[in-house]
C-alpha cells in the first residue's frame, strides 16, 4: 500500500486494475494475484460492463488464484464484474512456459486468447508443439466460451505478438520473423 495503491501485493507481482470515470476520478481499484508472479497483458470490457483480463502466472493456489500452476508459467484468464469482483478464472497451461499476449471478445460472447508456448502435450495443451525443435516456442491460440471453458485450441509454428479478429469470424496476427545474429 502506497501512493494511489490501496491494497497489498499478494506476491512478487500482481494484476492491478484501476477504474476511472469519464472525468478521471478514481472509481475503484483491485489487486489480483497469487504468492508468486502474475503479469497482466491485456484487458477488454465485456458486454455486461465487466472486464476480461488476460495474462500469465506461476502461482499455485494462493491469494485470489484458485488453481495450481501446471508448469512454469500458465495463461491466467480472469473475468471480473463492473466493480472488480472476480466472477470466474481459469489457469490454462502445459508443462513448460506459456505466456499470453492478448484477448479478443468473439461474436458469441466468448474469448479468443493468444500467446506463446514452450509446452508439449500436457495439462490443458492437447496439441503437439509446432516449433521446429521440441519444447521451443510456438503460438498457442485458445477459444473460451463465455464462462471460461476451453472450446478449442490451435498451435502455429510462427511467433505472434498480437491477434485480431477478422470480419469473417476468423483471426489474423502479425508474425515476428526471427533472424540469426552471427
PDB file of N, CA and C in Angstrom, residues 1 28 45 76 90 93 98 108 111 113 130 142 144 148 152 180 182:
ATOM      1  N   UNK A   1       0.861  -1.182   0.000  1.00  0.00           N
ATOM      2  CA  UNK A   1       0.000   0.000   0.000  1.00  0.00           C
ATOM      3  C   UNK A   1       0.896   1.230   0.000  1.00  0.00           C
ATOM      4  N   UNK A  28     -12.586   2.732  -8.531  1.00  0.00           N
ATOM      5  CA  UNK A  28     -12.177   1.583  -7.734  1.00  0.00           C
ATOM      6  C   UNK A  28     -10.863   1.040  -8.262  1.00  0.00           C
ATOM      7  N   UNK A  45     -13.235  -4.598 -22.080  1.00  0.00           N
ATOM      8  CA  UNK A  45     -14.538  -4.503 -21.427  1.00  0.00           C
ATOM      9  C   UNK A  45     -15.505  -5.450 -22.119  1.00  0.00           C
ATOM     10  N   UNK A  76      -3.382 -17.097 -17.403  1.00  0.00           N
ATOM     11  CA  UNK A  76      -4.326 -16.900 -16.294  1.00  0.00           C
ATOM     12  C   UNK A  76      -5.369 -15.898 -16.758  1.00  0.00           C
ATOM     13  N   UNK A  90      -9.546 -18.953 -14.893  1.00  0.00           N
ATOM     14  CA  UNK A  90      -9.100 -20.214 -15.454  1.00  0.00           C
ATOM     15  C   UNK A  90      -7.590 -20.150 -15.655  1.00  0.00           C
ATOM     16  N   UNK A  93      -2.634 -24.174 -19.089  1.00  0.00           N
ATOM     17  CA  UNK A  93      -1.241 -24.332 -19.446  1.00  0.00           C
ATOM     18  C   UNK A  93      -0.832 -25.767 -19.636  1.00  0.00           C
ATOM     19  N   UNK A  98       4.147 -20.853 -20.711  1.00  0.00           N
ATOM     20  CA  UNK A  98       3.038 -20.393 -21.553  1.00  0.00           C
ATOM     21  C   UNK A  98       2.751 -18.941 -21.195  1.00  0.00           C
ATOM     22  N   UNK A 108     -19.835 -14.553 -30.272  1.00  0.00           N
ATOM     23  CA  UNK A 108     -20.720 -15.330 -29.400  1.00  0.00           C
ATOM     24  C   UNK A 108     -20.545 -14.989 -27.918  1.00  0.00           C
ATOM     25  N   UNK A 111     -14.204 -15.791 -25.787  1.00  0.00           N
ATOM     26  CA  UNK A 111     -12.908 -15.111 -25.799  1.00  0.00           C
ATOM     27  C   UNK A 111     -11.901 -15.911 -26.612  1.00  0.00           C
ATOM     28  N   UNK A 113      -7.961 -16.267 -26.917  1.00  0.00           N
ATOM     29  CA  UNK A 113      -6.739 -15.982 -26.168  1.00  0.00           C
ATOM     30  C   UNK A 113      -5.560 -16.399 -27.024  1.00  0.00           C
ATOM     31  N   UNK A 130       4.369 -26.884 -32.261  1.00  0.00           N
ATOM     32  CA  UNK A 130       4.612 -26.741 -33.692  1.00  0.00           C
ATOM     33  C   UNK A 130       5.961 -26.126 -34.034  1.00  0.00           C
ATOM     34  N   UNK A 142      -6.314 -20.179 -28.003  1.00  0.00           N
ATOM     35  CA  UNK A 142      -7.366 -20.917 -27.302  1.00  0.00           C
ATOM     36  C   UNK A 142      -8.667 -20.144 -27.399  1.00  0.00           C
ATOM     37  N   UNK A 144     -12.257 -19.699 -25.682  1.00  0.00           N
ATOM     38  CA  UNK A 144     -13.022 -19.960 -24.471  1.00  0.00           C
ATOM     39  C   UNK A 144     -14.476 -19.560 -24.696  1.00  0.00           C
ATOM     40  N   UNK A 148     -15.546 -19.220 -19.637  1.00  0.00           N
ATOM     41  CA  UNK A 148     -14.132 -19.515 -19.482  1.00  0.00           C
ATOM     42  C   UNK A 148     -13.722 -20.945 -19.747  1.00  0.00           C
ATOM     43  N   UNK A 152     -11.884 -24.846 -28.062  1.00  0.00           N
ATOM     44  CA  UNK A 152     -10.917 -25.410 -28.996  1.00  0.00           C
ATOM     45  C   UNK A 152      -9.580 -24.700 -28.827  1.00  0.00           C
ATOM     46  N   UNK A 180      18.876 -14.945 -37.328  1.00  0.00           N
ATOM     47  CA  UNK A 180      20.046 -15.285 -36.523  1.00  0.00           C
ATOM     48  C   UNK A 180      21.045 -14.146 -36.559  1.00  0.00           C
ATOM     49  N   UNK A 182      24.931 -13.360 -36.104  1.00  0.00           N
ATOM     50  CA  UNK A 182      26.190 -14.114 -36.037  1.00  0.00           C
ATOM     51  C   UNK A 182      26.942 -13.876 -34.755  1.00  0.00           C
TER      52      UNK A 182
END
